[in-house]
Amino acid sequence: MHNWLKKLGMALTAGAVLYGCSSEVDVVTMAPVPQVESRFEPEELWSHSVGDGVGTFYSQLSPVVADDRVFAASRDGDVAAFDKLSGDRQWKVDLSDQPENQEKRSARLSGGLTAFYGKLFLGSENGYVYALDQTDGSLLWSKQVPGEVLAAPVADAGRVIITTTSGKLVALDAEKGDILWSTGDDQPNLTLRGQSTPVLAAGGVVYGRADGRIGVVLLENGQLANVSRVASPRGATELERMVDVDAQPVILGDELYAVAYNGQLVARKLISGEELWKRQYSSFQNMGVGPSQLVLTDAKSHVYSVDRGNGSEQWSNTQLSYRNLTAPVCFGDYVVVGDGEGYLYWLDENTGRILAMQRLDSDGLYVAPVADGDVLYVQTRSGDLVALKRP
């Protein structure tokens, strides 16, 4: 029952079309494709397939760039490395061949990719974390953990930190995969289908929780150091009372920014916890970080730019309501987001106006593009990895 509720919660918040028991009237309506006269058309440098992609499943699988390579994966288990400039594939492995995945007939990869220490780290819905060699894709180790791994791992100081859907925060040895420590939080009855990727800072692990709080534990031993609230449950139903912090916290200097679903966007001092400002926004997507602003897509697929200094709203764009937008990325003078029908939108960083749009895949886009220098890497639901040059 709990898994079903989690899927229902995600369907509601992702802007999916819902049907009443008798009338079958749409509860929410997706905005039509905007009519935009594009000022430019970004140059496609290359495109390659990475297995069958993620299909219609919820996924946080995202490409990652390290040195001269870009790495990407598919849900079924394909992981591949490409030259980031030419697109030439350098290696490919299939994790569905691993013994633990034989019964499922799929690796069900869902959390990652993370590149560190010359390794790739990623997790699965089957409850495994994998470490691959970046050079040739060879499997270095795999480790079963307590729960599904939906969010990307983070790594530092010889440790790999992952969160699981069971509410566990787990530290693994980066070289061998041994569990070094594990700590957990009580989970509400109803949560979103997602997890917050932790952030490492000042010897601590900062992570979002399903109860509307931000937790901080010591990287060395997992001891709880601090808990602060981002949102308080309100409403008559469990659906209304969901306050998951699924967006990755943002740490810039000595300031922490976090946003919750059905909650708010808050800014605090990292060490003291002093609240600097808070504003009412509801989001479960990671935030984009610009020179002086945070950019977020909310639960209605509206895009906002917020001044980091005082929380004032610089602009908003509501043209893409319920189009299942990805998290945004700040890319030069643009804010770039994708939607569930495969369109990529280029918004003016200063005004939020859509300057250009292009369709990459009719199956849709599901994860924020990855920016590296003047190149943007976009992964589609059907498994295409596309490299676009900044205009």
mmCIF file of C-alpha atoms in Angstrom:
data_model
loop_
_atom_site.group_PDB
_atom_site.id
_atom_site.type_symbol
_atom_site.label_atom_id
_atom_site.label_comp_id
_atom_site.label_asym_id
_atom_site.label_seq_id
_atom_site.Cartn_x
_atom_site.Cartn_y
_atom_site.Cartn_z
ATOM 1 C CA MET A 1 0.000 0.000 0.000
ATOM 2 C CA HIS A 2 2.776 2.419 0.876
ATOM 3 C CA ASN A 3 4.434 2.059 -2.567
ATOM 4 C CA TRP A 4 1.092 2.667 -4.262
ATOM 5 C CA LEU A 5 0.583 5.829 -2.248
ATOM 6 C CA LYS A 6 4.038 7.063 -3.178
ATOM 7 C CA LYS A 7 3.282 6.584 -6.868
ATOM 8 C CA LEU A 8 -0.055 8.370 -6.475
ATOM 9 C CA GLY A 9 1.647 11.280 -4.754
ATOM 10 C CA MET A 10 4.160 11.625 -7.560
ATOM 11 C CA ALA A 11 1.449 11.461 -10.205
ATOM 12 C CA LEU A 12 -0.427 14.276 -8.520
ATOM 13 C CA THR A 13 2.556 16.533 -8.134
ATOM 14 C CA ALA A 14 4.002 15.886 -11.582
ATOM 15 C CA GLY A 15 0.931 17.469 -13.127
ATOM 16 C CA ALA A 16 -0.422 14.199 -14.524
ATOM 17 C CA VAL A 17 -3.998 14.154 -15.841
ATOM 18 C CA LEU A 18 -6.349 12.764 -13.198
ATOM 19 C CA TYR A 19 -9.809 11.356 -13.714
ATOM 20 C CA GLY A 20 -12.804 11.488 -11.381
ATOM 21 C CA CYS A 21 -14.653 8.275 -10.585
ATOM 22 C CA SER A 22 -17.823 9.312 -12.395
ATOM 23 C CA SER A 23 -17.335 12.375 -14.592
ATOM 24 C CA GLU A 24 -13.777 11.641 -15.830
ATOM 25 C CA VAL A 25 -13.136 15.380 -16.096
ATOM 26 C CA ASP A 26 -9.534 16.538 -16.158
ATOM 27 C CA VAL A 27 -8.513 17.977 -12.813
ATOM 28 C CA VAL A 28 -5.552 19.816 -14.325
ATOM 29 C CA THR A 29 -4.976 20.832 -17.910
ATOM 30 C CA MET A 30 -1.600 20.935 -19.612
ATOM 31 C CA ALA A 31 -0.896 24.259 -21.274
ATOM 32 C CA PRO A 32 -0.686 24.086 -25.083
ATOM 33 C CA VAL A 33 2.697 24.214 -26.756
ATOM 34 C CA PRO A 34 3.601 27.918 -26.767
ATOM 35 C CA GLN A 35 3.860 29.692 -30.076
ATOM 36 C CA VAL A 36 7.401 31.031 -30.126
ATOM 37 C CA GLU A 37 9.324 32.558 -32.976
ATOM 38 C CA SER A 38 12.751 31.256 -32.023
ATOM 39 C CA ARG A 39 15.534 33.805 -32.196
ATOM 40 C CA PHE A 40 18.136 31.085 -32.681
ATOM 41 C CA GLU A 41 18.525 27.341 -33.153
ATOM 42 C CA PRO A 42 21.222 25.754 -30.997
ATOM 43 C CA GLU A 43 23.687 23.660 -32.974
ATOM 44 C CA GLU A 44 23.489 19.916 -32.378
ATOM 45 C CA LEU A 45 27.053 18.671 -32.052
ATOM 46 C CA TRP A 46 26.189 14.986 -31.779
ATOM 47 C CA SER A 47 23.570 12.515 -30.602
ATOM 48 C CA HIS A 48 23.843 8.881 -29.517
ATOM 49 C CA SER A 49 21.519 6.288 -28.054
ATOM 50 C CA VAL A 50 22.035 4.971 -24.524
ATOM 51 C CA GLY A 51 19.981 1.778 -24.397
ATOM 52 C CA ASP A 52 16.219 2.204 -24.117
ATOM 53 C CA GLY A 53 16.377 5.197 -21.795
ATOM 54 C CA VAL A 54 13.981 5.327 -18.833
ATOM 55 C CA GLY A 55 10.693 4.779 -20.677
ATOM 56 C CA THR A 56 7.645 5.993 -18.765
ATOM 57 C CA PHE A 57 9.169 5.276 -15.346
ATOM 58 C CA TYR A 58 10.029 7.909 -12.755
ATOM 59 C CA SER A 59 13.797 8.410 -12.823
ATOM 60 C CA GLN A 60 16.524 10.784 -11.719
ATOM 61 C CA LEU A 61 19.178 9.236 -13.987
ATOM 62 C CA SER A 62 21.245 12.101 -15.335
ATOM 63 C CA PRO A 63 24.370 12.385 -17.484
ATOM 64 C CA VAL A 64 27.569 13.484 -15.793
ATOM 65 C CA VAL A 65 30.707 15.070 -17.266
ATOM 66 C CA ALA A 66 34.183 14.244 -15.948
ATOM 67 C CA ASP A 67 37.404 15.347 -17.647
ATOM 68 C CA ASP A 68 37.006 14.654 -21.382
ATOM 69 C CA ARG A 69 34.084 12.234 -21.117
ATOM 70 C CA VAL A 70 30.337 12.354 -20.605
ATOM 71 C CA PHE A 71 28.689 9.326 -19.019
ATOM 72 C CA ALA A 72 25.050 8.263 -19.266
ATOM 73 C CA ALA A 73 22.895 5.264 -18.353
ATOM 74 C CA SER A 74 19.555 3.633 -19.110
ATOM 75 C CA ARG A 75 17.095 2.144 -16.637
ATOM 76 C CA ASP A 76 17.592 -1.410 -17.938
ATOM 77 C CA GLY A 77 21.283 -1.325 -17.052
ATOM 78 C CA ASP A 78 23.282 0.103 -19.955
ATOM 79 C CA VAL A 79 26.043 2.513 -18.896
ATOM 80 C CA ALA A 80 28.181 4.211 -21.548
ATOM 81 C CA ALA A 81 31.035 6.707 -21.877
ATOM 82 C CA PHE A 82 31.382 9.159 -24.775
ATOM 83 C CA ASP A 83 34.030 11.647 -25.811
ATOM 84 C CA LYS A 84 32.357 14.879 -24.777
ATOM 85 C CA LEU A 85 33.429 16.789 -27.893
ATOM 86 C CA SER A 86 33.186 14.234 -30.708
ATOM 87 C CA GLY A 87 30.527 11.974 -29.202
ATOM 88 C CA ASP A 88 32.562 8.846 -29.984
ATOM 89 C CA ARG A 89 31.532 6.025 -27.686
ATOM 90 C CA GLN A 90 34.491 4.775 -25.651
ATOM 91 C CA TRP A 91 32.870 1.915 -23.768
ATOM 92 C CA LYS A 92 29.552 0.386 -22.805
ATOM 93 C CA VAL A 93 28.576 -2.108 -20.078
ATOM 94 C CA ASP A 94 25.302 -3.785 -19.132
ATOM 95 C CA LEU A 95 24.582 -4.100 -15.405
ATOM 96 C CA SER A 96 21.466 -6.182 -16.025
ATOM 97 C CA ASP A 97 23.851 -9.135 -16.355
ATOM 98 C CA GLN A 98 24.725 -8.937 -12.662
ATOM 99 C CA PRO A 99 23.361 -11.860 -10.559
ATOM 100 C CA GLU A 100 21.189 -9.635 -8.343
ATOM 101 C CA ASN A 101 19.317 -8.367 -11.427
ATOM 102 C CA GLN A 102 18.560 -11.704 -13.083
ATOM 103 C CA GLU A 103 15.213 -12.234 -11.356
ATOM 104 C CA LYS A 104 14.065 -8.685 -12.131
ATOM 105 C CA ARG A 105 15.420 -8.992 -15.706
ATOM 106 C CA SER A 106 16.437 -5.351 -15.380
ATOM 107 C CA ALA A 107 18.985 -3.417 -13.347
ATOM 108 C CA ARG A 108 16.310 -0.736 -12.780
ATOM 109 C CA LEU A 109 18.956 1.980 -12.538
ATOM 110 C CA SER A 110 17.467 5.148 -11.105
ATOM 111 C CA GLY A 111 19.968 7.136 -9.017
ATOM 112 C CA GLY A 112 23.058 8.728 -10.532
ATOM 113 C CA LEU A 113 25.339 9.240 -12.240
ATOM 114 C CA THR A 114 28.083 10.632 -9.984
ATOM 115 C CA ALA A 115 31.740 10.864 -11.050
ATOM 116 C CA PHE A 116 34.487 11.021 -8.413
ATOM 117 C CA TYR A 117 37.834 9.410 -7.601
ATOM 118 C CA GLY A 118 38.060 8.116 -11.194
ATOM 119 C CA LYS A 119 34.891 6.114 -10.537
ATOM 120 C CA LEU A 120 31.217 6.277 -11.454
ATOM 121 C CA PHE A 121 28.679 5.747 -8.682
ATOM 122 C CA LEU A 122 25.014 4.950 -9.285
ATOM 123 C CA GLY A 123 22.112 3.195 -7.573
ATOM 124 C CA SER A 124 19.034 1.185 -8.452
ATOM 125 C CA GLU A 125 15.436 0.500 -7.485
ATOM 126 C CA ASN A 126 16.625 -3.042 -6.767
ATOM 127 C CA GLY A 127 18.483 -1.609 -3.775
ATOM 128 C CA TYR A 128 22.069 -1.792 -5.056
ATOM 129 C CA VAL A 129 24.857 0.764 -5.365
ATOM 130 C CA TYR A 130 27.500 0.262 -8.072
ATOM 131 C CA ALA A 131 30.990 1.634 -8.604
ATOM 132 C CA LEU A 132 32.467 1.500 -12.124
ATOM 133 C CA ASP A 133 35.915 2.424 -13.396
ATOM 134 C CA GLN A 134 35.641 5.575 -15.514
ATOM 135 C CA THR A 135 38.378 4.366 -17.871
ATOM 136 C CA ASP A 136 36.787 1.155 -19.144
ATOM 137 C CA GLY A 137 33.478 0.697 -17.304
ATOM 138 C CA SER A 138 34.625 -2.348 -15.364
ATOM 139 C CA LEU A 139 32.604 -3.098 -12.246
ATOM 140 C CA LEU A 140 34.689 -2.350 -9.142
ATOM 141 C CA TRP A 141 32.082 -3.283 -6.553
ATOM 142 C CA SER A 142 28.368 -3.507 -5.848
ATOM 143 C CA LYS A 143 26.590 -3.297 -2.506
ATOM 144 C CA GLN A 144 23.038 -3.968 -1.388
ATOM 145 C CA VAL A 145 21.546 -1.185 0.743
ATOM 146 C CA PRO A 146 18.271 -0.913 2.735
ATOM 147 C CA GLY A 147 15.850 0.491 0.160
ATOM 148 C CA GLU A 148 15.597 1.838 -3.365
ATOM 149 C CA VAL A 149 18.207 4.363 -4.477
ATOM 150 C CA LEU A 150 16.451 7.073 -6.495
ATOM 151 C CA ALA A 151 18.783 10.039 -5.931
ATOM 152 C CA ALA A 152 22.369 10.434 -7.106
ATOM 153 C CA PRO A 153 25.091 9.480 -4.613
ATOM 154 C CA VAL A 154 27.665 12.036 -3.444
ATOM 155 C CA ALA A 155 31.288 11.266 -2.637
ATOM 156 C CA ASP A 156 34.157 12.777 -0.659
ATOM 157 C CA ALA A 157 36.776 11.848 1.947
ATOM 158 C CA GLY A 158 36.750 8.202 0.873
ATOM 159 C CA ARG A 159 32.993 7.881 1.389
ATOM 160 C CA VAL A 160 29.977 7.503 -0.895
ATOM 161 C CA ILE A 161 26.728 8.804 0.638
ATOM 162 C CA ILE A 162 23.327 7.646 -0.581
ATOM 163 C CA THR A 163 19.716 8.136 0.527
ATOM 164 C CA THR A 164 17.089 5.428 0.172
ATOM 165 C CA THR A 165 13.307 5.401 -0.045
ATOM 166 C CA SER A 166 13.187 3.716 3.374
ATOM 167 C CA GLY A 167 14.490 6.946 4.894
ATOM 168 C CA LYS A 168 18.039 5.691 5.367
ATOM 169 C CA LEU A 169 21.186 7.739 4.886
ATOM 170 C CA VAL A 170 24.072 5.345 4.223
ATOM 171 C CA ALA A 171 27.836 5.874 3.934
ATOM 172 C CA LEU A 172 29.845 3.365 1.881
ATOM 173 C CA ASP A 173 33.601 2.979 1.569
ATOM 174 C CA ALA A 174 34.484 4.410 -1.852
ATOM 175 C CA GLU A 175 37.153 1.785 -2.519
ATOM 176 C CA LYS A 176 35.430 -1.407 -1.369
ATOM 177 C CA GLY A 177 31.739 -0.595 -0.958
ATOM 178 C CA ASP A 178 31.586 -1.630 2.708
ATOM 179 C CA ILE A 179 28.876 0.095 4.765
ATOM 180 C CA LEU A 180 30.612 2.449 7.215
ATOM 181 C CA TRP A 181 27.527 3.830 8.908
ATOM 182 C CA SER A 182 23.780 4.128 8.440
ATOM 183 C CA THR A 183 21.183 6.369 10.004
ATOM 184 C CA GLY A 184 17.482 6.787 9.347
ATOM 185 C CA ASP A 185 14.445 9.010 9.753
ATOM 186 C CA ASP A 186 10.811 8.090 10.319
ATOM 187 C CA GLN A 187 8.858 8.311 7.066
ATOM 188 C CA PRO A 188 5.385 9.880 6.805
ATOM 189 C CA ASN A 189 2.588 7.596 5.575
ATOM 190 C CA LEU A 190 2.431 9.411 2.234
ATOM 191 C CA THR A 191 5.521 10.698 0.427
ATOM 192 C CA LEU A 192 6.528 11.742 -3.058
ATOM 193 C CA ARG A 193 8.234 9.243 -5.354
ATOM 194 C CA GLY A 194 11.642 10.821 -5.031
ATOM 195 C CA GLN A 195 14.615 11.511 -2.789
ATOM 196 C CA SER A 196 16.932 14.439 -2.166
ATOM 197 C CA THR A 197 20.541 14.146 -3.304
ATOM 198 C CA PRO A 198 22.687 15.059 -0.274
ATOM 199 C CA VAL A 199 25.264 17.846 -0.215
ATOM 200 C CA LEU A 200 28.637 17.602 1.522
ATOM 201 C CA ALA A 201 29.927 20.710 3.299
ATOM 202 C CA ALA A 202 32.209 21.535 6.240
ATOM 203 C CA GLY A 203 32.554 17.906 7.294
ATOM 204 C CA GLY A 204 28.800 17.337 7.274
ATOM 205 C CA VAL A 205 26.140 15.725 5.093
ATOM 206 C CA VAL A 206 23.163 17.998 4.400
ATOM 207 C CA TYR A 207 20.055 16.251 3.080
ATOM 208 C CA GLY A 208 16.351 16.797 2.565
ATOM 209 C CA ARG A 209 13.814 14.675 4.446
ATOM 210 C CA ALA A 210 10.249 13.581 3.729
ATOM 211 C CA ASP A 211 8.986 15.276 6.913
ATOM 212 C CA GLY A 212 9.721 18.789 5.645
ATOM 213 C CA ARG A 213 13.075 19.140 7.385
ATOM 214 C CA ILE A 214 16.728 19.488 6.450
ATOM 215 C CA GLY A 215 19.032 17.160 8.351
ATOM 216 C CA VAL A 216 22.772 17.487 8.938
ATOM 217 C CA VAL A 217 24.909 14.545 10.058
ATOM 218 C CA LEU A 218 28.664 14.254 10.494
ATOM 219 C CA LEU A 219 30.398 12.754 7.462
ATOM 220 C CA GLU A 220 32.800 10.846 9.684
ATOM 221 C CA ASN A 221 30.279 8.782 11.656
ATOM 222 C CA GLY A 222 26.702 9.736 10.717
ATOM 223 C CA GLN A 223 25.985 11.393 14.071
ATOM 224 C CA LEU A 224 23.076 13.828 13.881
ATOM 225 C CA ALA A 225 24.329 17.406 14.166
ATOM 226 C CA ASN A 226 21.295 19.530 13.337
ATOM 227 C CA VAL A 227 17.719 19.459 12.052
ATOM 228 C CA SER A 228 15.837 22.488 10.736
ATOM 229 C CA ARG A 229 12.332 22.799 9.353
ATOM 230 C CA VAL A 230 11.582 23.982 5.816
ATOM 231 C CA ALA A 231 7.837 23.305 5.793
ATOM 232 C CA SER A 232 5.140 22.278 8.303
ATOM 233 C CA PRO A 233 2.362 19.838 7.335
ATOM 234 C CA ARG A 234 -1.000 21.561 6.873
ATOM 235 C CA GLY A 235 -4.376 20.477 5.579
ATOM 236 C CA ALA A 236 -7.079 17.915 6.260
ATOM 237 C CA THR A 237 -5.758 15.078 4.087
ATOM 238 C CA GLU A 238 -2.427 13.269 3.968
ATOM 239 C CA LEU A 239 -2.015 14.463 0.385
ATOM 240 C CA GLU A 240 -2.315 18.083 1.484
ATOM 241 C CA ARG A 241 0.103 17.446 4.337
ATOM 242 C CA MET A 242 2.975 16.164 2.177
ATOM 243 C CA VAL A 243 6.012 18.409 2.694
ATOM 244 C CA ASP A 244 8.848 16.393 1.158
ATOM 245 C CA VAL A 245 12.188 18.125 0.653
ATOM 246 C CA ASP A 246 13.176 16.260 -2.525
ATOM 247 C CA ALA A 247 15.116 19.099 -4.158
ATOM 248 C CA GLN A 248 18.844 19.005 -3.456
ATOM 249 C CA PRO A 249 19.795 21.718 -0.946
ATOM 250 C CA VAL A 250 21.985 24.466 -2.374
ATOM 251 C CA ILE A 251 25.013 25.653 -0.400
ATOM 252 C CA LEU A 252 26.780 28.818 -1.523
ATOM 253 C CA GLY A 253 29.469 30.133 0.786
ATOM 254 C CA ASP A 254 28.025 30.123 4.292
ATOM 255 C CA GLU A 255 24.388 30.127 3.159
ATOM 256 C CA LEU A 256 21.954 27.243 2.680
ATOM 257 C CA TYR A 257 18.893 27.307 0.404
ATOM 258 C CA ALA A 258 16.155 24.667 0.457
ATOM 259 C CA VAL A 259 12.642 24.268 -0.951
ATOM 260 C CA ALA A 260 9.841 21.862 -0.015
ATOM 261 C CA TYR A 261 6.736 20.546 -1.713
ATOM 262 C CA ASN A 262 3.612 22.174 -0.259
ATOM 263 C CA GLY A 263 6.027 24.390 1.613
ATOM 264 C CA GLN A 264 8.390 27.241 1.029
ATOM 265 C CA LEU A 265 11.806 28.325 -0.173
ATOM 266 C CA VAL A 266 14.075 29.292 2.716
ATOM 267 C CA ALA A 267 17.544 30.795 3.091
ATOM 268 C CA ARG A 268 19.576 30.206 6.249
ATOM 269 C CA LYS A 269 23.095 30.581 7.553
ATOM 270 C CA LEU A 270 24.746 27.195 7.164
ATOM 271 C CA ILE A 271 26.402 26.978 10.583
ATOM 272 C CA SER A 272 24.147 28.962 12.909
ATOM 273 C CA GLY A 273 20.855 28.126 11.180
ATOM 274 C CA GLU A 274 19.794 31.786 11.327
ATOM 275 C CA GLU A 275 16.894 32.352 8.936
ATOM 276 C CA LEU A 276 17.636 35.047 6.352
ATOM 277 C CA TRP A 277 14.351 34.953 4.456
ATOM 278 C CA LYS A 278 11.575 32.610 3.315
ATOM 279 C CA ARG A 279 9.049 32.720 0.476
ATOM 280 C CA GLN A 280 6.040 30.601 -0.462
ATOM 281 C CA TYR A 281 6.933 28.186 -3.277
ATOM 282 C CA SER A 282 6.140 24.501 -3.754
ATOM 283 C CA SER A 283 8.705 22.409 -5.597
ATOM 284 C CA PHE A 284 10.242 18.938 -5.658
ATOM 285 C CA GLN A 285 12.795 19.695 -8.419
ATOM 286 C CA ASN A 286 16.414 20.763 -7.999
ATOM 287 C CA MET A 287 17.062 24.487 -8.318
ATOM 288 C CA GLY A 288 19.196 26.225 -10.927
ATOM 289 C CA VAL A 289 21.883 28.586 -9.656
ATOM 290 C CA GLY A 290 22.696 31.797 -11.518
ATOM 291 C CA PRO A 291 25.105 34.648 -10.748
ATOM 292 C CA SER A 292 22.771 36.218 -8.188
ATOM 293 C CA GLN A 293 19.584 34.182 -8.338
ATOM 294 C CA LEU A 294 17.956 30.821 -7.768
ATOM 295 C CA VAL A 295 15.672 29.464 -10.476
ATOM 296 C CA LEU A 296 13.019 26.869 -9.752
ATOM 297 C CA THR A 297 10.177 25.046 -11.453
ATOM 298 C CA ASP A 298 7.276 24.617 -9.075
ATOM 299 C CA ALA A 299 4.693 21.842 -8.784
ATOM 300 C CA LYS A 300 2.569 23.524 -11.481
ATOM 301 C CA SER A 301 5.499 23.779 -13.942
ATOM 302 C CA HIS A 302 5.781 27.531 -13.450
ATOM 303 C CA VAL A 303 9.323 28.893 -13.608
ATOM 304 C CA TYR A 304 10.563 31.512 -11.141
ATOM 305 C CA SER A 305 13.753 33.490 -10.652
ATOM 306 C CA VAL A 306 14.393 34.568 -7.057
ATOM 307 C CA ASP A 307 17.063 36.964 -5.811
ATOM 308 C CA ARG A 308 19.402 35.046 -3.498
ATOM 309 C CA GLY A 309 20.108 38.099 -1.368
ATOM 310 C CA ASN A 310 16.590 38.905 -0.197
ATOM 311 C CA GLY A 311 14.224 36.331 -1.751
ATOM 312 C CA SER A 312 12.458 38.846 -3.980
ATOM 313 C CA GLU A 313 10.917 37.434 -7.134
ATOM 314 C CA GLN A 314 12.695 38.758 -10.217
ATOM 315 C CA TRP A 315 10.407 37.192 -12.787
ATOM 316 C CA SER A 316 7.982 34.346 -13.375
ATOM 317 C CA ASN A 317 6.891 32.395 -16.455
ATOM 318 C CA THR A 318 3.540 30.584 -16.342
ATOM 319 C CA GLN A 319 3.256 29.700 -20.050
ATOM 320 C CA LEU A 320 4.212 26.071 -19.473
ATOM 321 C CA SER A 321 1.673 25.121 -16.800
ATOM 322 C CA TYR A 322 1.511 21.388 -16.085
ATOM 323 C CA ARG A 323 3.813 20.507 -18.971
ATOM 324 C CA ASN A 324 5.846 18.317 -16.584
ATOM 325 C CA LEU A 325 8.925 20.515 -16.699
ATOM 326 C CA THR A 326 12.366 19.321 -15.734
ATOM 327 C CA ALA A 327 14.461 21.126 -13.181
ATOM 328 C CA PRO A 328 16.033 24.252 -14.704
ATOM 329 C CA VAL A 329 19.678 24.863 -15.499
ATOM 330 C CA CYS A 330 21.321 28.289 -15.733
ATOM 331 C CA PHE A 331 23.414 28.286 -18.897
ATOM 332 C CA GLY A 332 25.166 31.528 -19.838
ATOM 333 C CA ASP A 333 22.477 34.128 -20.501
ATOM 334 C CA TYR A 334 19.723 31.511 -20.486
ATOM 335 C CA VAL A 335 17.608 29.365 -18.224
ATOM 336 C CA VAL A 336 16.920 26.045 -19.946
ATOM 337 C CA VAL A 337 14.127 23.585 -19.109
ATOM 338 C CA GLY A 338 12.619 20.588 -20.890
ATOM 339 C CA ASP A 339 9.059 19.263 -20.842
ATOM 340 C CA GLY A 340 7.192 15.966 -20.924
ATOM 341 C CA GLU A 341 6.521 16.197 -24.660
ATOM 342 C CA GLY A 342 10.179 16.555 -25.564
ATOM 343 C CA TYR A 343 10.474 20.330 -26.028
ATOM 344 C CA LEU A 344 13.509 22.219 -24.778
ATOM 345 C CA TYR A 345 12.931 25.878 -23.867
ATOM 346 C CA TRP A 346 15.549 28.640 -23.714
ATOM 347 C CA LEU A 347 14.406 31.465 -21.406
ATOM 348 C CA ASP A 348 16.038 34.855 -21.048
ATOM 349 C CA GLU A 349 17.910 34.819 -17.733
ATOM 350 C CA ASN A 350 16.876 38.401 -16.942
ATOM 351 C CA THR A 351 13.205 38.390 -17.972
ATOM 352 C CA GLY A 352 12.027 34.767 -18.177
ATOM 353 C CA ARG A 353 10.804 35.278 -21.729
ATOM 354 C CA ILE A 354 11.061 32.203 -23.982
ATOM 355 C CA LEU A 355 13.610 33.103 -26.653
ATOM 356 C CA ALA A 356 13.805 29.765 -28.449
ATOM 357 C CA MET A 357 12.445 26.236 -28.320
ATOM 358 C CA GLN A 358 13.121 22.959 -30.070
ATOM 359 C CA ARG A 359 11.741 19.443 -29.941
ATOM 360 C CA LEU A 360 14.304 16.749 -29.226
ATOM 361 C CA ASP A 361 12.198 13.648 -28.577
ATOM 362 C CA SER A 362 8.450 13.056 -28.726
ATOM 363 C CA ASP A 363 8.785 10.610 -25.807
ATOM 364 C CA GLY A 364 9.710 13.540 -23.585
ATOM 365 C CA LEU A 365 12.461 15.005 -21.426
ATOM 366 C CA TYR A 366 12.569 14.114 -17.752
ATOM 367 C CA VAL A 367 15.781 15.414 -16.171
ATOM 368 C CA ALA A 368 17.557 18.768 -16.155
ATOM 369 C CA PRO A 369 20.110 19.304 -18.934
ATOM 370 C CA VAL A 370 23.747 19.208 -17.850
ATOM 371 C CA ALA A 371 25.904 22.251 -18.662
ATOM 372 C CA ASP A 372 29.632 21.961 -19.290
ATOM 373 C CA GLY A 373 31.406 25.012 -20.671
ATOM 374 C CA ASP A 374 29.485 26.079 -23.774
ATOM 375 C CA VAL A 375 27.885 22.651 -24.338
ATOM 376 C CA LEU A 376 24.582 21.382 -22.983
ATOM 377 C CA TYR A 377 23.964 17.627 -22.640
ATOM 378 C CA VAL A 378 20.336 16.502 -22.720
ATOM 379 C CA GLN A 379 19.077 12.964 -22.082
ATOM 380 C CA THR A 380 15.647 11.966 -23.412
ATOM 381 C CA ARG A 381 13.198 9.377 -22.161
ATOM 382 C CA SER A 382 13.854 7.139 -25.157
ATOM 383 C CA GLY A 383 17.590 7.077 -24.390
ATOM 384 C CA ASP A 384 19.098 9.645 -26.726
ATOM 385 C CA LEU A 385 21.971 11.703 -25.376
ATOM 386 C CA VAL A 386 22.186 15.000 -27.274
ATOM 387 C CA ALA A 387 25.020 17.556 -27.157
ATOM 388 C CA LEU A 388 23.998 21.138 -27.999
ATOM 389 C CA LYS A 389 26.296 24.125 -28.415
ATOM 390 C CA ARG A 390 25.335 27.339 -26.672
ATOM 391 C CA PRO A 391 24.168 30.027 -29.126
#
